[in-house]
PDB file of C-alpha atoms in Angstrom:
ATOM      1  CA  UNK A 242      96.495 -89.069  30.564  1.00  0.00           C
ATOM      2  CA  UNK A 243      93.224 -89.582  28.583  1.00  0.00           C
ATOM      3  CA  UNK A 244      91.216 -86.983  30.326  1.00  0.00           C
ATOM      4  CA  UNK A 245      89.304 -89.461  32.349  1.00  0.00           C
ATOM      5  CA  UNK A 246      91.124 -89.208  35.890  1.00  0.00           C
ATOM      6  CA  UNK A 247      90.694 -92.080  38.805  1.00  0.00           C
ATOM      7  CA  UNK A 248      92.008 -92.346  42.335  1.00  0.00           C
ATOM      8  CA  UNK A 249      93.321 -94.254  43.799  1.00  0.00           C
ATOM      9  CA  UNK A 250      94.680 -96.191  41.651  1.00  0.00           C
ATOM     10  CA  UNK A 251      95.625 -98.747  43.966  1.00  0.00           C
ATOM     11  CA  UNK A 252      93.605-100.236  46.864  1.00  0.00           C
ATOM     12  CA  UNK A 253      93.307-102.701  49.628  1.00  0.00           C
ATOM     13  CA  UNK A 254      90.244-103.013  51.860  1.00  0.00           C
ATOM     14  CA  UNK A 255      89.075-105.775  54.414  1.00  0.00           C
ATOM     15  CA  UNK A 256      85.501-106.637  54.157  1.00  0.00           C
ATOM     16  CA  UNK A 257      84.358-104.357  57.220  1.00  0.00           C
ATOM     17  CA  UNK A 258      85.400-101.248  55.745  1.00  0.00           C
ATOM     18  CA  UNK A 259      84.270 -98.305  53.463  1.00  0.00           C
ATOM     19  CA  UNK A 260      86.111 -96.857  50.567  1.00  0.00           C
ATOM     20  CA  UNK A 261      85.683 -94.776  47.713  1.00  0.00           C
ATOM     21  CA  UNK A 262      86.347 -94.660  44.543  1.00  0.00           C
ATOM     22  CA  UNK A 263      86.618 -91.574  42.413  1.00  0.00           C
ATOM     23  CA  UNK A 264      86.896 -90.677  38.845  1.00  0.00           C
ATOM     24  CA  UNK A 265      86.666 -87.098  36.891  1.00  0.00           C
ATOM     25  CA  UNK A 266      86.964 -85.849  33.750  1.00  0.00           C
ATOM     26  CA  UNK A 267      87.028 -82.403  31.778  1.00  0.00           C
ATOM     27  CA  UNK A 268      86.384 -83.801  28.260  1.00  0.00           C
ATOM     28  CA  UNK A 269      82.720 -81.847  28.326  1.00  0.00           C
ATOM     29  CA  UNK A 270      81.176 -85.640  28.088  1.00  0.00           C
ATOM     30  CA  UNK A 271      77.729 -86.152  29.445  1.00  0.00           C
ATOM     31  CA  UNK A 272      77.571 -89.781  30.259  1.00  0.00           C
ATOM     32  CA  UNK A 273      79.643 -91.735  32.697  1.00  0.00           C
ATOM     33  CA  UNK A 274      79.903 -95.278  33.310  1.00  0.00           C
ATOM     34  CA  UNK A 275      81.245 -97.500  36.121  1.00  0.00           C
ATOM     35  CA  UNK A 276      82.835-100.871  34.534  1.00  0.00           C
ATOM     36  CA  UNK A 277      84.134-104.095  36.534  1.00  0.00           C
ATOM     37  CA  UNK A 278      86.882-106.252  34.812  1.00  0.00           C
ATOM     38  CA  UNK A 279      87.914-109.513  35.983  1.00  0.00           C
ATOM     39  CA  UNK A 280      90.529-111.700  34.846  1.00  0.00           C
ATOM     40  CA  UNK A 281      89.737-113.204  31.510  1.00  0.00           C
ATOM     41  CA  UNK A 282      86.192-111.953  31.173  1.00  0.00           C
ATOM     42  CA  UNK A 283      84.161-109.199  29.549  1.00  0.00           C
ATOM     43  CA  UNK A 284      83.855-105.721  30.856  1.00  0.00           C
ATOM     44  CA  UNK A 285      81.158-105.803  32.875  1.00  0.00           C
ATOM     45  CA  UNK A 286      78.929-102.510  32.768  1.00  0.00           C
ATOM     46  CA  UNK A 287      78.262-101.638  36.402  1.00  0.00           C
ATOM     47  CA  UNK A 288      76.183 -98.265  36.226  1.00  0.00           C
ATOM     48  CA  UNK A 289      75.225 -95.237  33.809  1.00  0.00           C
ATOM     49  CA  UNK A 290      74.680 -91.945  34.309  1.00  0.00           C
ATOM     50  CA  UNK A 291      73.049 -89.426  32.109  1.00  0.00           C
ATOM     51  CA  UNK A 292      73.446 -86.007  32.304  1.00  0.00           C
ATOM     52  CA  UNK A 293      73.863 -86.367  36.263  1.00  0.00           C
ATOM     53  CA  UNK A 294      70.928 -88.734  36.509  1.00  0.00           C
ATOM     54  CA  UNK A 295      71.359 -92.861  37.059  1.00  0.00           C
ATOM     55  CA  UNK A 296      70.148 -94.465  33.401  1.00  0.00           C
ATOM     56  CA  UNK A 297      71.182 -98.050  34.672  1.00  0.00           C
ATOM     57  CA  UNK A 298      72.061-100.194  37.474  1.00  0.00           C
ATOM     58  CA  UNK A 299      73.118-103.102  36.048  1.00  0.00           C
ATOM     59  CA  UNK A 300      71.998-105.625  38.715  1.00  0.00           C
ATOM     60  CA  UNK A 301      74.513-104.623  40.920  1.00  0.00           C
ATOM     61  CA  UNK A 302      74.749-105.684  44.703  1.00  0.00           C
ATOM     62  CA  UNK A 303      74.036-102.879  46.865  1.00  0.00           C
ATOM     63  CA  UNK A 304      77.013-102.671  48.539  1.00  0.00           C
ATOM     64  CA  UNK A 305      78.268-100.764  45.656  1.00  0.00           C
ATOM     65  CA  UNK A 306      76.948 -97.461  45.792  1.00  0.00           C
ATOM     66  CA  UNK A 307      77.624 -95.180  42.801  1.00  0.00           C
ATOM     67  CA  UNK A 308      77.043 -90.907  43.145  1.00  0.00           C
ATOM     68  CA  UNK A 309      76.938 -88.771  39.953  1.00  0.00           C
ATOM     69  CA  UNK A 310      77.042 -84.842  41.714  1.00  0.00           C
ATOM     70  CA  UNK A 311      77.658 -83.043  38.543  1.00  0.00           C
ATOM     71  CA  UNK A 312      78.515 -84.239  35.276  1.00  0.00           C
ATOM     72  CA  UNK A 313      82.468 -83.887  35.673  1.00  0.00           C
ATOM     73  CA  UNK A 314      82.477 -86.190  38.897  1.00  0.00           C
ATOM     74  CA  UNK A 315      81.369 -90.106  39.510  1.00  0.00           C
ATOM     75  CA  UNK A 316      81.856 -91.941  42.915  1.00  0.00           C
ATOM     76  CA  UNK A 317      81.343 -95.363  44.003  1.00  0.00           C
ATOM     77  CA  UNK A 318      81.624 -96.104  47.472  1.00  0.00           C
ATOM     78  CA  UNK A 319      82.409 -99.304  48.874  1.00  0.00           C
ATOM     79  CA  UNK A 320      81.394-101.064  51.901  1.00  0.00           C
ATOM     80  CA  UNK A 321      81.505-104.677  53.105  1.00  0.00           C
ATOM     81  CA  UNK A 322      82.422-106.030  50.342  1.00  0.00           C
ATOM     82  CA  UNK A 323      83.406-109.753  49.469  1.00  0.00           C
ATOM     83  CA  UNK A 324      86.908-111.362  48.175  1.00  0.00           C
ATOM     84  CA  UNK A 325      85.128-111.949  44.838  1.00  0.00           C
ATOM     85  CA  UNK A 326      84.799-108.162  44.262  1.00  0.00           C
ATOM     86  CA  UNK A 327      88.449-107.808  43.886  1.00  0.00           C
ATOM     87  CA  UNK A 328      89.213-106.650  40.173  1.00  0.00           C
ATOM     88  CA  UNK A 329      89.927-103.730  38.057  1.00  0.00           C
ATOM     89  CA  UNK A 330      87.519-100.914  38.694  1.00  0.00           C
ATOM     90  CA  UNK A 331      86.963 -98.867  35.110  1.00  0.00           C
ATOM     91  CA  UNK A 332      85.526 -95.454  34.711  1.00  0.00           C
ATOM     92  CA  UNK A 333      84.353 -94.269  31.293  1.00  0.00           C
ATOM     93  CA  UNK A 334      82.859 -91.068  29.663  1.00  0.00           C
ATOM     94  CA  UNK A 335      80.886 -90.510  26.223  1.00  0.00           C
ATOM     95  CA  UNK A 336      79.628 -87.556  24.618  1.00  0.00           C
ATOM     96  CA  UNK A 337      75.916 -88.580  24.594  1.00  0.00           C
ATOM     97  CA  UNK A 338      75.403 -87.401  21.219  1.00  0.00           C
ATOM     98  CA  UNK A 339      78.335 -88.954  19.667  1.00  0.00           C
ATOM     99  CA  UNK A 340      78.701 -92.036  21.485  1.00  0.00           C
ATOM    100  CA  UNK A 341      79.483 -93.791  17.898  1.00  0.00           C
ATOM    101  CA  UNK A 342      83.031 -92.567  19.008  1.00  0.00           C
ATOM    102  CA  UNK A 343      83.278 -94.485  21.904  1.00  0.00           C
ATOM    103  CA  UNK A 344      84.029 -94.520  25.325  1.00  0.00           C
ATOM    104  CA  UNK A 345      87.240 -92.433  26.944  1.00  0.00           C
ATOM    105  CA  UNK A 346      88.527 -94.487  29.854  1.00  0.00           C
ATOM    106  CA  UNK A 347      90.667 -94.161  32.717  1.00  0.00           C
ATOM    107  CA  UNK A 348      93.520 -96.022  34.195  1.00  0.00           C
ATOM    108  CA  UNK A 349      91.598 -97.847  36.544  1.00  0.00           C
ATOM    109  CA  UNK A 350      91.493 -98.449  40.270  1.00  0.00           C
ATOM    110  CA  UNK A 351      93.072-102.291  40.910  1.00  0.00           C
ATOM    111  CA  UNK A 352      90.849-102.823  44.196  1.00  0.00           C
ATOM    112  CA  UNK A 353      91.782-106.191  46.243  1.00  0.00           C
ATOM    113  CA  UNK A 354      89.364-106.989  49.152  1.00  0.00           C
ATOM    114  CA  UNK A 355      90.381-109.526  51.766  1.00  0.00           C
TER     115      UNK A 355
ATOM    116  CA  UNK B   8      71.425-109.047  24.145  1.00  0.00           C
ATOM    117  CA  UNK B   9      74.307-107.997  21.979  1.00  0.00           C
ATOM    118  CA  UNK B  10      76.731-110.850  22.128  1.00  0.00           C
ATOM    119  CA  UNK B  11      80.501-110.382  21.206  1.00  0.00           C
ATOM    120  CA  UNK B  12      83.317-113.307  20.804  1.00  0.00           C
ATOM    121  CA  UNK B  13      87.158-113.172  20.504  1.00  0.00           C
ATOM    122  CA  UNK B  14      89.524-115.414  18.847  1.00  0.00           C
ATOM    123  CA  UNK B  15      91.997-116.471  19.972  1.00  0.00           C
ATOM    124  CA  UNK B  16      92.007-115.506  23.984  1.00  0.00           C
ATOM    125  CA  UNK B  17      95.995-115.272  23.415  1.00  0.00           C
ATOM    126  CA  UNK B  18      98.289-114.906  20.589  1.00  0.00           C
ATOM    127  CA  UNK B  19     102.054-115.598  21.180  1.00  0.00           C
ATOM    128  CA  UNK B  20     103.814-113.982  17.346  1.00  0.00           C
ATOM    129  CA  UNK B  21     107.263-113.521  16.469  1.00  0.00           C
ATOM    130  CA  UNK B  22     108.369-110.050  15.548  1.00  0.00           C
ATOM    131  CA  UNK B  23     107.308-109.760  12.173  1.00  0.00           C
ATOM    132  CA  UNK B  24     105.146-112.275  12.418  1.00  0.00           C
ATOM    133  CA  UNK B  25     102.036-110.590  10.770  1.00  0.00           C
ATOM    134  CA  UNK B  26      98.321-112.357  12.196  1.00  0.00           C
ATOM    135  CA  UNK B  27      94.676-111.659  12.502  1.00  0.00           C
ATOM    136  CA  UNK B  28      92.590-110.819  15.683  1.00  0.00           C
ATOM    137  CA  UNK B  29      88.560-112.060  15.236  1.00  0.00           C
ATOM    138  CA  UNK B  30      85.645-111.104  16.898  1.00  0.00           C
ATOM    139  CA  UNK B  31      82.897-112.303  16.182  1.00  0.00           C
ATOM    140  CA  UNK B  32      79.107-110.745  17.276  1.00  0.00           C
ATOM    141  CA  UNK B  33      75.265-110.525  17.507  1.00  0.00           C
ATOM    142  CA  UNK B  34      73.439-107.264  17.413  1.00  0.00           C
ATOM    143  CA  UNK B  35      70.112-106.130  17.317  1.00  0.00           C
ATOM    144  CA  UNK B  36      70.816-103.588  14.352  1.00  0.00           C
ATOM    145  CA  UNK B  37      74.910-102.909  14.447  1.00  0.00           C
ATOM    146  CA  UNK B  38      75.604 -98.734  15.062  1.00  0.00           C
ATOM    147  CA  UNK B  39      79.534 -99.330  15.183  1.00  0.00           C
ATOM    148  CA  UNK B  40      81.821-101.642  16.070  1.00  0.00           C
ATOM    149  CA  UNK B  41      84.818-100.786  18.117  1.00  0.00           C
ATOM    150  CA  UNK B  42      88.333-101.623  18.668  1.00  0.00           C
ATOM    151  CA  UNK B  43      90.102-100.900  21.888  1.00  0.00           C
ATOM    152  CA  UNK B  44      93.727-101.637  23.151  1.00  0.00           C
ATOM    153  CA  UNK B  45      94.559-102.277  26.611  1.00  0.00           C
ATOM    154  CA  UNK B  46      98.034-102.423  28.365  1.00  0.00           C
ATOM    155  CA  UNK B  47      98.573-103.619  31.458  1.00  0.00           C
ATOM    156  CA  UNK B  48      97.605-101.814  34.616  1.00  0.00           C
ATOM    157  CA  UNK B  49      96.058 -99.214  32.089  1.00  0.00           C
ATOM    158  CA  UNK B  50      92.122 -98.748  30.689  1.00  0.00           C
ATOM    159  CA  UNK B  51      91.299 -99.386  27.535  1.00  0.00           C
ATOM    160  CA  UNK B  52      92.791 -97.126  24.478  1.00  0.00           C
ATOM    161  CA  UNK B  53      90.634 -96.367  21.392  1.00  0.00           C
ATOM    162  CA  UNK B  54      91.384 -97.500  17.953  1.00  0.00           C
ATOM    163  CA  UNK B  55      88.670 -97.643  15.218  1.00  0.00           C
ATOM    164  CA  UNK B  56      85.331 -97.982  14.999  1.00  0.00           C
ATOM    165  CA  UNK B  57      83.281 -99.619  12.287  1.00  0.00           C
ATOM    166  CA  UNK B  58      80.041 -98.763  11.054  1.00  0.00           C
ATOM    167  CA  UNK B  59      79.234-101.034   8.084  1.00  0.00           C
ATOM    168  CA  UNK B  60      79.788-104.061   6.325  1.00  0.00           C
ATOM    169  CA  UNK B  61      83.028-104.168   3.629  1.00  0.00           C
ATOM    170  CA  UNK B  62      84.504-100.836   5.741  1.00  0.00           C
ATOM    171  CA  UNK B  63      87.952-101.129   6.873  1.00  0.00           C
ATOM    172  CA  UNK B  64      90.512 -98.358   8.821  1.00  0.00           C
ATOM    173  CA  UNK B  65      94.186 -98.437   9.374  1.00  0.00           C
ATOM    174  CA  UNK B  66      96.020 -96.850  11.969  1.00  0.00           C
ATOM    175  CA  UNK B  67     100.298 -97.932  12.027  1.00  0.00           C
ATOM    176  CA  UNK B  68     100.720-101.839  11.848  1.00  0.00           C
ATOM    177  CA  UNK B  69      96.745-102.735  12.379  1.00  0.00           C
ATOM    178  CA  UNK B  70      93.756-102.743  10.236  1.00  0.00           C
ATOM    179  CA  UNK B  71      90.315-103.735  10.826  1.00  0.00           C
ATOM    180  CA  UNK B  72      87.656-104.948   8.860  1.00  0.00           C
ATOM    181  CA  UNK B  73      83.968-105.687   9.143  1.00  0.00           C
ATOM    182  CA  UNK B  74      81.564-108.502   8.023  1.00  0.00           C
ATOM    183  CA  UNK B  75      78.151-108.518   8.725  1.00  0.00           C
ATOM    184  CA  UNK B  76      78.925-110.933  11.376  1.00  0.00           C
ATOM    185  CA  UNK B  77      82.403-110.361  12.482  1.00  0.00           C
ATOM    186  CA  UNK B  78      85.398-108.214  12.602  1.00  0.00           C
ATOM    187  CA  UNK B  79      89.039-108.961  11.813  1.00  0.00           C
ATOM    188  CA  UNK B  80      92.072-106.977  13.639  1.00  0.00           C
ATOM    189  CA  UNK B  81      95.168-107.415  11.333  1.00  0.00           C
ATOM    190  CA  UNK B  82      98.768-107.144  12.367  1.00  0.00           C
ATOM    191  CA  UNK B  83     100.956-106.377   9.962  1.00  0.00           C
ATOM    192  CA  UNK B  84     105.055-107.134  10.670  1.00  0.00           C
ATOM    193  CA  UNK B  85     104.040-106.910  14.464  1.00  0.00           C
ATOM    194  CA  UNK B  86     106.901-105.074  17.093  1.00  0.00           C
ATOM    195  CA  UNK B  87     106.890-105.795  20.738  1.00  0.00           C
ATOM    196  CA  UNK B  88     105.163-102.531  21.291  1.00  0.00           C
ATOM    197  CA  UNK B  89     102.281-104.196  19.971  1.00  0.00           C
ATOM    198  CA  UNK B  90     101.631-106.378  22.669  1.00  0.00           C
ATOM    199  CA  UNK B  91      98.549-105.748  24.686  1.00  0.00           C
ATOM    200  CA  UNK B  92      95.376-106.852  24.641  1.00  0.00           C
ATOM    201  CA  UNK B  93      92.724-105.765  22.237  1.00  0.00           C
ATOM    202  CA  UNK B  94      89.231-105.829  22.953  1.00  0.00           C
ATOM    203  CA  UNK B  95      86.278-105.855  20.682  1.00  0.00           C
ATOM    204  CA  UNK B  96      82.927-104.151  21.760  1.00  0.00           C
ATOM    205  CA  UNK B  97      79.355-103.165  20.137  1.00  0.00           C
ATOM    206  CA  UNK B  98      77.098-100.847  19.918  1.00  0.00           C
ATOM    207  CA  UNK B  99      73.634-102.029  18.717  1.00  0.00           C
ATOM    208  CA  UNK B 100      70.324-100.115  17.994  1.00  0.00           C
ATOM    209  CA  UNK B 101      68.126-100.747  20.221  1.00  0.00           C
ATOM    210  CA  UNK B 102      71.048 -99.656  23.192  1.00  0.00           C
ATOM    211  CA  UNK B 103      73.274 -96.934  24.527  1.00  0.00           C
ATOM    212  CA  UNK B 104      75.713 -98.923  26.121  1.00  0.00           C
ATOM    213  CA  UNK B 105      78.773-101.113  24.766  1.00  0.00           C
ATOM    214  CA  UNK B 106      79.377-105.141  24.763  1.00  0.00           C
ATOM    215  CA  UNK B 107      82.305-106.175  25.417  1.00  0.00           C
ATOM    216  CA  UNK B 108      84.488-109.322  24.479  1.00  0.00           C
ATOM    217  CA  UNK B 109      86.566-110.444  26.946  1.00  0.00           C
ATOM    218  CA  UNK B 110      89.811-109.888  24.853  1.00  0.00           C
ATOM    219  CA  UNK B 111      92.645-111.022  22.977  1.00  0.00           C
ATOM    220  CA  UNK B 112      95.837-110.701  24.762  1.00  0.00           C
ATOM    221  CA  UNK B 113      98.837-110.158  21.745  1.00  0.00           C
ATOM    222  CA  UNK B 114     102.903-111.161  23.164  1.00  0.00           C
ATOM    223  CA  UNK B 115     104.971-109.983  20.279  1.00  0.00           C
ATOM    224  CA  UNK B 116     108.932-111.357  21.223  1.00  0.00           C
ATOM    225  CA  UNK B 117     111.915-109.851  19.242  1.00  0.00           C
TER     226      UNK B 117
END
């Protein structure tokens, strides 16, 4: 375990439904970060949150929906989504004052929509 | 926008077979460069991170170095518990957030 905690970690939806994702960690980090990876491609930064408050949406469709309630816990809900969203789902904290160190990640939610 | 570019996109070695990951990037003022490692069905690991030009850091079988314009990842006498895939990300000055290459992916047979 790295300290950054998601669930599930596994998850099929059809496109008429609503999920969840949800990802915590107790590494005393400030910022948290939503990633998408794809086969292939780059990391894609999804969202930011500072301190509890949003510091980017990265031009993400709305039917991603991400919810920062404290600084421990980030959400992103899910609802009619399309086959193409299917990918690995990454969350990621950072001390904001020492985010030279890098990011801690977790294991990732593998999300398949059909 | 920070750019970053890695070389090969997969790498195939022999154990013992020692080789060189590159990445290769644009930045707007370069606050550390980063090396993650990423096994399957896992997020990425943390490895080094770079701040200047001419630095380098070991950790086991891998080293890394830094150019002004590029990174190297070496592999020294590689094991099969080196394969993964290693991805290369910046952090520039004028941002808060990392760029990510889209990865090397390292088989290492016995």
């Amino acid at each position: 375990e790295t300290g950054v905690t998601q669930t599930p970690r596994h998850l099929v939806m059809g496109m008429t439904n609503k999920k969840s994702l949800k990802c915590e960690q107790h590494l005393g980090h400030n910022a948290m970060y939503w990633y998408k990876q794809s086969a292939k491609k780059p990391l894609e930064l999804m969202f930011v949150y500072n301190f509890k408050e949003q510091t980017e949406n990265n031009s993400v469709p709305s039917r991603f929906s991400p919810e920062c309630p404290n600084s421990s816990h980030l959400f992103l809900h899910l609802h009619t989504l399309q086959p193409e969203d299917s990918a690995l789902y990454l969350c990621a904290s950072s001390q904001d004052s020492n985010r030279d160190y890098g990011y801690t990640f977790g294991s990732g939610t593998r999300l398949t929509v059909v | 926008e920070d750019q970053v570019t890695q070389s090969p996109e997969a790498l195939r070695l022999q154990e013992g077979e020692s080789s060189s990951l590159n990445c290769s990037y644009t930045v707007s003022g370069l606050r550390g460069l980063f090396w993650y490692r990423q096994d399957p069905g896992k997020g990425p690991e943390f490895l080094f991170t770079l701040y200047s030009a001419g630095e380098e850091k070991e950790k086991e079988r891998l080293k890394a170095t830094l150019t002004k314009k590029e990174s190297f990842l070496h592999i020294t006498a590689p094991k099969p518990e080196d394969s993964a895939t290693y991805l290369c990300a910046v952090l520039g000055s004028n941002d808060y957030k990392l760029s990510f290459g889209a990865g090397t992916t390292v088989t290492v047979r016995a």
